[in-house]
Amino acid sequence: MTVPARVSRQHPRALTPLAESIARLEANSEIRFGTPTSPDWTICSDLLAEPARFDLWRKDLAEWMVEQHGKSDDRATAGYIMGWYLHVPGALAGLLFHTARRVPSLRPSDIAFRVNAEGRPHPDGISLFCDEFACLPDDPASNHPAATVIADEAALAALLRARYAAHAAQFVASFGQVVRFGRRTLWAAATDMLEYGAWAAGRACGDENGGVADAALILPEKLEPFVSASTLHLSADGWKRKRNSCCFHYVLPDAEPCTACPRTCS
C-alpha cells in the first residue's frame, strides 16, 4: 500500500502508522511520506540503475564549487556526493529509530530525495513511500498489517543495520563505477553516515546522549561490511567522533578542513 503524497499532517487519520511517525518528525530538511509527483524528486533505485547520472550531479556541484572557491576538484565532488547520498537512508533510519523505535524499508526503490535547486546541490528533502515497518512488541501499532514485530531493541537495531547495509551495497556497486574510490573508502563513508544518522537524530530532538546511545546500539562493534564500531566519545568539548571517510573539502582553495577530518587531523 502506498499513501499518496497529498496525504499530510492536516489529515492524520488518513495516515498509516509509519506515515504518522514521519509526519511528527522535525528535521533540518523535509521528511515526507508518499510517492513524489514532481520531477524534482529522484528515486534512489533509478539513480543507482544509471551510474552516469552521478556525473551530472557532480557537474552541478563542480559549478557551485567554482562559484564558491574559484575551482573544483574531482575528489571533492565525489566525496561530497558519497556522503550526501548515504546520509539519505542514514538520516531516515536514524530519525525513525530514535523517535519511534520503528525501522522502515530502506530499499532504494522505496526512497526518493530532492536536490536543492538553488545554491549548493545537496539533498534537502527525503520521501519514503512504503508503509511497512519493524517495531518492538510494545509499539501501539504492533498489530497493524504493515508491522513486523521484533523481539528487542538490539534485534531491531540489527535489522536497521542490515537494511541500511543492503542499500549501501547497491550504492557502492553503482557509485564505484564512476569514481576512483575503492570499496574500503565507500564502506567507510557508509559507516560514517550510519553513525551520523543516529547521532544527528538525537541532536535534532534535543537528546544528543540518546542519539549517541542509538549509534552504539546500531554499531556496537566492527561488523562487516562496516569498517568500525561507533566512534562517538565524550571529550572536553562534548561528543566527538573519529571519521573513517573524507569528503576532500580541504583540497579546495581557502577551505578549512572539516571537524575530525581523517586526512588533516591527528
PDB file of C-alpha atoms in Angstrom:
ATOM      1  CA  MET A   1       0.000   0.000   0.000  1.00  0.00           C
ATOM      2  CA  THR A   2       1.220   3.497  -0.833  1.00  0.00           C
ATOM      3  CA  VAL A   3      -0.252   6.640   0.655  1.00  0.00           C
ATOM      4  CA  PRO A   4      -0.436   9.467  -1.927  1.00  0.00           C
ATOM      5  CA  ALA A   5       1.795  12.476  -1.387  1.00  0.00           C
ATOM      6  CA  ARG A   6      -1.254  14.678  -0.868  1.00  0.00           C
ATOM      7  CA  VAL A   7      -1.918  12.993   2.483  1.00  0.00           C
ATOM      8  CA  SER A   8      -0.387  15.327   5.037  1.00  0.00           C
ATOM      9  CA  ARG A   9      -0.250  16.447   8.655  1.00  0.00           C
ATOM     10  CA  GLN A  10      -3.648  18.092   8.194  1.00  0.00           C
ATOM     11  CA  HIS A  11      -5.298  14.672   7.797  1.00  0.00           C
ATOM     12  CA  PRO A  12      -3.539  12.433  10.343  1.00  0.00           C
ATOM     13  CA  ARG A  13      -6.306   9.827  10.417  1.00  0.00           C
ATOM     14  CA  ALA A  14      -5.606   9.066   6.777  1.00  0.00           C
ATOM     15  CA  LEU A  15      -2.040   8.116   7.572  1.00  0.00           C
ATOM     16  CA  THR A  16      -0.641   4.669   8.239  1.00  0.00           C
ATOM     17  CA  PRO A  17       1.383   4.285  11.488  1.00  0.00           C
ATOM     18  CA  LEU A  18       4.724   4.857   9.764  1.00  0.00           C
ATOM     19  CA  ALA A  19       3.394   7.879   7.909  1.00  0.00           C
ATOM     20  CA  GLU A  20       2.188   9.279  11.220  1.00  0.00           C
ATOM     21  CA  SER A  21       5.688   8.835  12.642  1.00  0.00           C
ATOM     22  CA  ILE A  22       7.149  10.720   9.687  1.00  0.00           C
ATOM     23  CA  ALA A  23       4.562  13.489   9.957  1.00  0.00           C
ATOM     24  CA  ARG A  24       5.723  14.134  13.519  1.00  0.00           C
ATOM     25  CA  LEU A  25       9.404  14.389  12.633  1.00  0.00           C
ATOM     26  CA  GLU A  26      11.230  17.674  12.946  1.00  0.00           C
ATOM     27  CA  ALA A  27      14.430  17.805  10.912  1.00  0.00           C
ATOM     28  CA  ASN A  28      16.640  20.321   9.133  1.00  0.00           C
ATOM     29  CA  SER A  29      15.358  19.088   5.766  1.00  0.00           C
ATOM     30  CA  GLU A  30      11.926  17.959   4.644  1.00  0.00           C
ATOM     31  CA  ILE A  31      10.985  14.369   5.510  1.00  0.00           C
ATOM     32  CA  ARG A  32       7.732  13.222   3.932  1.00  0.00           C
ATOM     33  CA  PHE A  33       5.676  10.134   3.232  1.00  0.00           C
ATOM     34  CA  GLY A  34       4.177   9.408  -0.175  1.00  0.00           C
ATOM     35  CA  THR A  35       5.136   8.853  -3.772  1.00  0.00           C
ATOM     36  CA  PRO A  36       6.658  12.057  -5.220  1.00  0.00           C
ATOM     37  CA  THR A  37       4.629  13.538  -8.029  1.00  0.00           C
ATOM     38  CA  SER A  38       7.016  16.226  -9.260  1.00  0.00           C
ATOM     39  CA  PRO A  39      10.138  15.721 -11.402  1.00  0.00           C
ATOM     40  CA  ASP A  40      12.488  17.333  -8.890  1.00  0.00           C
ATOM     41  CA  TRP A  41      12.460  14.142  -6.811  1.00  0.00           C
ATOM     42  CA  THR A  42      14.845  11.275  -7.624  1.00  0.00           C
ATOM     43  CA  ILE A  43      14.004   7.699  -6.673  1.00  0.00           C
ATOM     44  CA  CYS A  44      17.163   6.122  -5.297  1.00  0.00           C
ATOM     45  CA  SER A  45      16.824   2.937  -7.354  1.00  0.00           C
ATOM     46  CA  ASP A  46      16.524   4.953 -10.571  1.00  0.00           C
ATOM     47  CA  LEU A  47      19.760   6.781  -9.821  1.00  0.00           C
ATOM     48  CA  LEU A  48      21.626   3.628  -8.838  1.00  0.00           C
ATOM     49  CA  ALA A  49      20.493   1.919 -12.035  1.00  0.00           C
ATOM     50  CA  GLU A  50      22.147   4.673 -14.112  1.00  0.00           C
ATOM     51  CA  PRO A  51      25.537   5.481 -12.527  1.00  0.00           C
ATOM     52  CA  ALA A  52      26.232   8.088 -15.221  1.00  0.00           C
ATOM     53  CA  ARG A  53      23.609  10.281 -13.539  1.00  0.00           C
ATOM     54  CA  PHE A  54      26.032  10.739 -10.653  1.00  0.00           C
ATOM     55  CA  ASP A  55      28.322  12.535 -13.136  1.00  0.00           C
ATOM     56  CA  LEU A  56      25.567  15.039 -13.894  1.00  0.00           C
ATOM     57  CA  TRP A  57      25.091  15.672 -10.176  1.00  0.00           C
ATOM     58  CA  ARG A  58      28.838  16.103  -9.753  1.00  0.00           C
ATOM     59  CA  LYS A  59      28.872  18.576 -12.657  1.00  0.00           C
ATOM     60  CA  ASP A  60      26.306  20.760 -10.873  1.00  0.00           C
ATOM     61  CA  LEU A  61      28.334  20.504  -7.689  1.00  0.00           C
ATOM     62  CA  ALA A  62      31.554  21.425  -9.528  1.00  0.00           C
ATOM     63  CA  GLU A  63      29.897  24.596 -10.842  1.00  0.00           C
ATOM     64  CA  TRP A  64      28.904  25.549  -7.304  1.00  0.00           C
ATOM     65  CA  MET A  65      32.442  24.873  -6.070  1.00  0.00           C
ATOM     66  CA  VAL A  66      33.876  27.155  -8.742  1.00  0.00           C
ATOM     67  CA  GLU A  67      31.475  29.902  -7.661  1.00  0.00           C
ATOM     68  CA  GLN A  68      32.421  29.474  -4.002  1.00  0.00           C
ATOM     69  CA  HIS A  69      36.118  28.571  -4.160  1.00  0.00           C
ATOM     70  CA  GLY A  70      37.336  29.544  -7.625  1.00  0.00           C
ATOM     71  CA  LYS A  71      37.894  25.930  -8.705  1.00  0.00           C
ATOM     72  CA  SER A  72      36.520  22.440  -8.218  1.00  0.00           C
ATOM     73  CA  ASP A  73      38.203  19.128  -7.552  1.00  0.00           C
ATOM     74  CA  ASP A  74      37.159  15.647  -8.706  1.00  0.00           C
ATOM     75  CA  ARG A  75      37.955  14.151  -5.309  1.00  0.00           C
ATOM     76  CA  ALA A  76      35.801  16.713  -3.556  1.00  0.00           C
ATOM     77  CA  THR A  77      32.795  16.316  -5.876  1.00  0.00           C
ATOM     78  CA  ALA A  78      32.966  12.553  -5.389  1.00  0.00           C
ATOM     79  CA  GLY A  79      33.465  12.887  -1.641  1.00  0.00           C
ATOM     80  CA  TYR A  80      30.588  15.307  -1.138  1.00  0.00           C
ATOM     81  CA  ILE A  81      28.111  13.221  -3.121  1.00  0.00           C
ATOM     82  CA  MET A  82      29.236   9.991  -1.483  1.00  0.00           C
ATOM     83  CA  GLY A  83      28.346  11.410   1.921  1.00  0.00           C
ATOM     84  CA  TRP A  84      25.213  13.209   0.777  1.00  0.00           C
ATOM     85  CA  TYR A  85      23.711  10.143  -0.849  1.00  0.00           C
ATOM     86  CA  LEU A  86      24.458   7.776   2.048  1.00  0.00           C
ATOM     87  CA  HIS A  87      23.021  10.273   4.516  1.00  0.00           C
ATOM     88  CA  VAL A  88      19.601   9.899   2.868  1.00  0.00           C
ATOM     89  CA  PRO A  89      18.897   6.351   4.148  1.00  0.00           C
ATOM     90  CA  GLY A  90      21.035   7.016   7.242  1.00  0.00           C
ATOM     91  CA  ALA A  91      19.026  10.072   8.294  1.00  0.00           C
ATOM     92  CA  LEU A  92      15.670   8.427   7.614  1.00  0.00           C
ATOM     93  CA  ALA A  93      16.613   5.333   9.604  1.00  0.00           C
ATOM     94  CA  GLY A  94      18.161   7.304  12.465  1.00  0.00           C
ATOM     95  CA  LEU A  95      15.197   9.619  12.927  1.00  0.00           C
ATOM     96  CA  LEU A  96      12.545   6.888  12.934  1.00  0.00           C
ATOM     97  CA  PHE A  97      14.600   4.645  15.203  1.00  0.00           C
ATOM     98  CA  HIS A  98      15.226   7.452  17.686  1.00  0.00           C
ATOM     99  CA  THR A  99      11.738   8.940  17.772  1.00  0.00           C
ATOM    100  CA  ALA A 100       9.522   5.878  17.390  1.00  0.00           C
ATOM    101  CA  ARG A 101      11.697   2.747  17.614  1.00  0.00           C
ATOM    102  CA  ARG A 102      10.485   1.910  14.130  1.00  0.00           C
ATOM    103  CA  VAL A 103      12.624   0.699  11.226  1.00  0.00           C
ATOM    104  CA  PRO A 104      11.238   1.469   7.751  1.00  0.00           C
ATOM    105  CA  SER A 105      12.028  -0.161   4.461  1.00  0.00           C
ATOM    106  CA  LEU A 106      15.346   1.215   3.285  1.00  0.00           C
ATOM    107  CA  ARG A 107      15.160  -0.335  -0.183  1.00  0.00           C
ATOM    108  CA  PRO A 108      16.323   2.108  -2.877  1.00  0.00           C
ATOM    109  CA  SER A 109      13.021   1.587  -4.683  1.00  0.00           C
ATOM    110  CA  ASP A 110      11.132   2.877  -1.612  1.00  0.00           C
ATOM    111  CA  ILE A 111      13.056   6.122  -1.039  1.00  0.00           C
ATOM    112  CA  ALA A 112      13.416   9.316  -3.044  1.00  0.00           C
ATOM    113  CA  PHE A 113      15.289  12.542  -2.406  1.00  0.00           C
ATOM    114  CA  ARG A 114      15.189  16.087  -3.748  1.00  0.00           C
ATOM    115  CA  VAL A 115      18.301  18.117  -4.524  1.00  0.00           C
ATOM    116  CA  ASN A 116      18.378  21.783  -3.576  1.00  0.00           C
ATOM    117  CA  ALA A 117      17.674  23.739  -6.750  1.00  0.00           C
ATOM    118  CA  GLU A 118      19.390  26.993  -5.737  1.00  0.00           C
ATOM    119  CA  GLY A 119      22.954  27.179  -4.489  1.00  0.00           C
ATOM    120  CA  ARG A 120      24.703  24.079  -3.192  1.00  0.00           C
ATOM    121  CA  PRO A 121      23.082  20.983  -4.780  1.00  0.00           C
ATOM    122  CA  HIS A 122      22.703  18.890  -1.639  1.00  0.00           C
ATOM    123  CA  PRO A 123      19.649  16.752  -0.788  1.00  0.00           C
ATOM    124  CA  ASP A 124      17.119  18.940   1.014  1.00  0.00           C
ATOM    125  CA  GLY A 125      14.214  16.502   1.129  1.00  0.00           C
ATOM    126  CA  ILE A 126      13.598  12.795   1.659  1.00  0.00           C
ATOM    127  CA  SER A 127      10.464  10.865   0.802  1.00  0.00           C
ATOM    128  CA  LEU A 128       9.529   7.331   1.839  1.00  0.00           C
ATOM    129  CA  PHE A 129       6.705   5.553   0.061  1.00  0.00           C
ATOM    130  CA  CYS A 130       6.462   2.137   1.675  1.00  0.00           C
ATOM    131  CA  ASP A 131       4.383   1.803   4.838  1.00  0.00           C
ATOM    132  CA  GLU A 132       5.983  -1.438   6.045  1.00  0.00           C
ATOM    133  CA  PHE A 133       7.921  -1.110   9.284  1.00  0.00           C
ATOM    134  CA  ALA A 134       9.502  -3.167  12.038  1.00  0.00           C
ATOM    135  CA  CYS A 135       8.832  -2.302  15.662  1.00  0.00           C
ATOM    136  CA  LEU A 136       9.016  -3.562  19.243  1.00  0.00           C
ATOM    137  CA  PRO A 137       6.295  -5.655  20.922  1.00  0.00           C
ATOM    138  CA  ASP A 138       5.035  -2.675  22.953  1.00  0.00           C
ATOM    139  CA  ASP A 139       4.576  -0.439  19.890  1.00  0.00           C
ATOM    140  CA  PRO A 140       0.944   0.784  19.864  1.00  0.00           C
ATOM    141  CA  ALA A 141       0.703  -0.215  16.186  1.00  0.00           C
ATOM    142  CA  SER A 142       2.365  -3.616  16.561  1.00  0.00           C
ATOM    143  CA  ASN A 143      -0.824  -5.357  15.396  1.00  0.00           C
ATOM    144  CA  HIS A 144      -1.044  -3.274  12.204  1.00  0.00           C
ATOM    145  CA  PRO A 145      -0.819  -5.311   8.952  1.00  0.00           C
ATOM    146  CA  ALA A 146       2.218  -3.266   7.879  1.00  0.00           C
ATOM    147  CA  ALA A 147       4.116  -4.012  11.119  1.00  0.00           C
ATOM    148  CA  THR A 148       6.688  -6.713  11.787  1.00  0.00           C
ATOM    149  CA  VAL A 149       7.353  -7.217  15.486  1.00  0.00           C
ATOM    150  CA  ILE A 150      10.991  -7.614  16.561  1.00  0.00           C
ATOM    151  CA  ALA A 151      11.872  -9.073  19.950  1.00  0.00           C
ATOM    152  CA  ASP A 152      14.009  -6.318  21.479  1.00  0.00           C
ATOM    153  CA  GLU A 153      15.984  -3.133  20.819  1.00  0.00           C
ATOM    154  CA  ALA A 154      19.220  -4.944  19.966  1.00  0.00           C
ATOM    155  CA  ALA A 155      17.463  -7.065  17.355  1.00  0.00           C
ATOM    156  CA  LEU A 156      15.664  -4.007  15.970  1.00  0.00           C
ATOM    157  CA  ALA A 157      18.986  -2.162  15.694  1.00  0.00           C
ATOM    158  CA  ALA A 158      20.490  -5.175  13.921  1.00  0.00           C
ATOM    159  CA  LEU A 159      17.635  -5.126  11.418  1.00  0.00           C
ATOM    160  CA  LEU A 160      18.197  -1.414  10.791  1.00  0.00           C
ATOM    161  CA  ARG A 161      21.900  -2.092  10.249  1.00  0.00           C
ATOM    162  CA  ALA A 162      21.143  -4.921   7.799  1.00  0.00           C
ATOM    163  CA  ARG A 163      18.632  -2.884   5.801  1.00  0.00           C
ATOM    164  CA  TYR A 164      20.990   0.069   5.597  1.00  0.00           C
ATOM    165  CA  ALA A 165      23.859  -2.225   4.572  1.00  0.00           C
ATOM    166  CA  ALA A 166      21.759  -3.691   1.748  1.00  0.00           C
ATOM    167  CA  HIS A 167      21.042  -0.198   0.412  1.00  0.00           C
ATOM    168  CA  ALA A 168      24.662   0.895   0.851  1.00  0.00           C
ATOM    169  CA  ALA A 169      25.893  -2.195  -1.009  1.00  0.00           C
ATOM    170  CA  GLN A 170      23.892  -1.136  -4.063  1.00  0.00           C
ATOM    171  CA  PHE A 171      25.335   2.363  -3.800  1.00  0.00           C
ATOM    172  CA  VAL A 172      28.888   1.018  -3.518  1.00  0.00           C
ATOM    173  CA  ALA A 173      28.369  -1.113  -6.629  1.00  0.00           C
ATOM    174  CA  SER A 174      26.871   1.771  -8.622  1.00  0.00           C
ATOM    175  CA  PHE A 175      28.933   4.769  -7.498  1.00  0.00           C
ATOM    176  CA  GLY A 176      32.097   2.698  -7.596  1.00  0.00           C
ATOM    177  CA  GLN A 177      31.737   2.505 -11.381  1.00  0.00           C
ATOM    178  CA  VAL A 178      32.124   6.268 -11.855  1.00  0.00           C
ATOM    179  CA  VAL A 179      34.651   7.293  -9.187  1.00  0.00           C
ATOM    180  CA  ARG A 180      38.195   6.295  -8.332  1.00  0.00           C
ATOM    181  CA  PHE A 181      37.389   5.434  -4.734  1.00  0.00           C
ATOM    182  CA  GLY A 182      37.933   1.841  -3.645  1.00  0.00           C
ATOM    183  CA  ARG A 183      35.446  -0.309  -1.745  1.00  0.00           C
ATOM    184  CA  ARG A 184      37.086   0.447   1.599  1.00  0.00           C
ATOM    185  CA  THR A 185      36.628   4.185   1.117  1.00  0.00           C
ATOM    186  CA  LEU A 186      32.996   3.737   0.084  1.00  0.00           C
ATOM    187  CA  TRP A 187      32.179   1.484   3.028  1.00  0.00           C
ATOM    188  CA  ALA A 188      33.988   3.882   5.355  1.00  0.00           C
ATOM    189  CA  ALA A 189      31.571   6.586   4.230  1.00  0.00           C
ATOM    190  CA  ALA A 190      28.640   4.207   4.713  1.00  0.00           C
ATOM    191  CA  THR A 191      29.833   3.541   8.268  1.00  0.00           C
ATOM    192  CA  ASP A 192      30.157   7.242   8.992  1.00  0.00           C
ATOM    193  CA  MET A 193      26.707   8.098   7.679  1.00  0.00           C
ATOM    194  CA  LEU A 194      25.032   5.283   9.605  1.00  0.00           C
ATOM    195  CA  GLU A 195      26.630   6.515  12.820  1.00  0.00           C
ATOM    196  CA  TYR A 196      25.960  10.156  11.979  1.00  0.00           C
ATOM    197  CA  GLY A 197      22.300   9.487  11.171  1.00  0.00           C
ATOM    198  CA  ALA A 198      21.698   8.163  14.675  1.00  0.00           C
ATOM    199  CA  TRP A 199      23.740  10.897  16.371  1.00  0.00           C
ATOM    200  CA  ALA A 200      22.135  13.688  14.342  1.00  0.00           C
ATOM    201  CA  ALA A 201      18.652  12.355  15.114  1.00  0.00           C
ATOM    202  CA  GLY A 202      19.329  12.662  18.816  1.00  0.00           C
ATOM    203  CA  ARG A 203      20.674  16.181  18.457  1.00  0.00           C
ATOM    204  CA  ALA A 204      17.705  17.233  16.293  1.00  0.00           C
ATOM    205  CA  CYS A 205      15.364  16.014  19.024  1.00  0.00           C
ATOM    206  CA  GLY A 206      17.259  17.681  21.868  1.00  0.00           C
ATOM    207  CA  ASP A 207      18.551  14.329  23.118  1.00  0.00           C
ATOM    208  CA  GLU A 208      22.161  14.051  21.993  1.00  0.00           C
ATOM    209  CA  ASN A 209      23.005  11.433  24.610  1.00  0.00           C
ATOM    210  CA  GLY A 210      20.152   9.311  23.304  1.00  0.00           C
ATOM    211  CA  GLY A 211      21.474   9.658  19.762  1.00  0.00           C
ATOM    212  CA  VAL A 212      24.916   8.556  20.923  1.00  0.00           C
ATOM    213  CA  ALA A 213      23.364   5.539  22.648  1.00  0.00           C
ATOM    214  CA  ASP A 214      21.467   4.678  19.477  1.00  0.00           C
ATOM    215  CA  ALA A 215      24.675   4.830  17.439  1.00  0.00           C
ATOM    216  CA  ALA A 216      26.355   2.434  19.873  1.00  0.00           C
ATOM    217  CA  LEU A 217      23.358   0.093  19.663  1.00  0.00           C
ATOM    218  CA  ILE A 218      23.417   0.124  15.856  1.00  0.00           C
ATOM    219  CA  LEU A 219      27.218  -0.157  15.564  1.00  0.00           C
ATOM    220  CA  PRO A 220      28.251  -1.938  18.781  1.00  0.00           C
ATOM    221  CA  GLU A 221      31.421  -3.353  17.237  1.00  0.00           C
ATOM    222  CA  LYS A 222      33.147  -3.664  13.872  1.00  0.00           C
ATOM    223  CA  LEU A 223      30.664  -5.690  11.865  1.00  0.00           C
ATOM    224  CA  GLU A 224      31.124  -6.453   8.166  1.00  0.00           C
ATOM    225  CA  PRO A 225      30.749  -4.735   5.792  1.00  0.00           C
ATOM    226  CA  PHE A 226      31.202  -1.680   8.027  1.00  0.00           C
ATOM    227  CA  VAL A 227      34.737  -0.612   8.883  1.00  0.00           C
ATOM    228  CA  SER A 228      34.364   0.228  12.577  1.00  0.00           C
ATOM    229  CA  ALA A 229      32.116   0.328  15.592  1.00  0.00           C
ATOM    230  CA  SER A 230      30.606   3.667  16.576  1.00  0.00           C
ATOM    231  CA  THR A 231      33.480   6.041  17.327  1.00  0.00           C
ATOM    232  CA  LEU A 232      31.497   8.591  19.342  1.00  0.00           C
ATOM    233  CA  HIS A 233      33.252   9.534  22.545  1.00  0.00           C
ATOM    234  CA  LEU A 234      32.905  12.227  25.163  1.00  0.00           C
ATOM    235  CA  SER A 235      35.608  14.908  25.155  1.00  0.00           C
ATOM    236  CA  ALA A 236      36.138  18.155  26.995  1.00  0.00           C
ATOM    237  CA  ASP A 237      34.225  19.837  24.160  1.00  0.00           C
ATOM    238  CA  GLY A 238      31.313  17.395  24.165  1.00  0.00           C
ATOM    239  CA  TRP A 239      30.605  14.370  22.000  1.00  0.00           C
ATOM    240  CA  LYS A 240      33.063  13.828  19.156  1.00  0.00           C
ATOM    241  CA  ARG A 241      33.592  11.096  16.590  1.00  0.00           C
ATOM    242  CA  LYS A 242      36.513   9.751  14.621  1.00  0.00           C
ATOM    243  CA  ARG A 243      35.540   9.845  10.972  1.00  0.00           C
ATOM    244  CA  ASN A 244      36.534   6.943   8.760  1.00  0.00           C
ATOM    245  CA  SER A 245      35.976   8.711   5.429  1.00  0.00           C
ATOM    246  CA  CYS A 246      36.873  12.031   3.846  1.00  0.00           C
ATOM    247  CA  CYS A 247      34.857  14.437   1.678  1.00  0.00           C
ATOM    248  CA  PHE A 248      38.090  16.119   0.445  1.00  0.00           C
ATOM    249  CA  HIS A 249      36.693  19.550   1.215  1.00  0.00           C
ATOM    250  CA  TYR A 250      40.137  20.539   2.469  1.00  0.00           C
ATOM    251  CA  VAL A 251      41.633  20.395  -1.055  1.00  0.00           C
ATOM    252  CA  LEU A 252      39.513  23.341  -2.222  1.00  0.00           C
ATOM    253  CA  PRO A 253      41.165  26.787  -2.214  1.00  0.00           C
ATOM    254  CA  ASP A 254      40.831  28.624   1.104  1.00  0.00           C
ATOM    255  CA  ALA A 255      38.710  25.805   2.545  1.00  0.00           C
ATOM    256  CA  GLU A 256      39.010  24.889   6.215  1.00  0.00           C
ATOM    257  CA  PRO A 257      39.213  21.159   6.943  1.00  0.00           C
ATOM    258  CA  CYS A 258      36.065  19.594   8.332  1.00  0.00           C
ATOM    259  CA  THR A 259      35.923  18.798  12.036  1.00  0.00           C
ATOM    260  CA  ALA A 260      37.682  15.470  12.667  1.00  0.00           C
ATOM    261  CA  CYS A 261      38.878  15.285   9.067  1.00  0.00           C
ATOM    262  CA  PRO A 262      40.738  11.939   8.886  1.00  0.00           C
ATOM    263  CA  ARG A 263      43.330  13.336   6.465  1.00  0.00           C
ATOM    264  CA  THR A 264      44.324  16.513   8.317  1.00  0.00           C
ATOM    265  CA  CYS A 265      43.630  15.748  11.983  1.00  0.00           C
ATOM    266  CA  SER A 266      45.855  13.654  14.205  1.00  0.00           C
TER     267      SER A 266
END
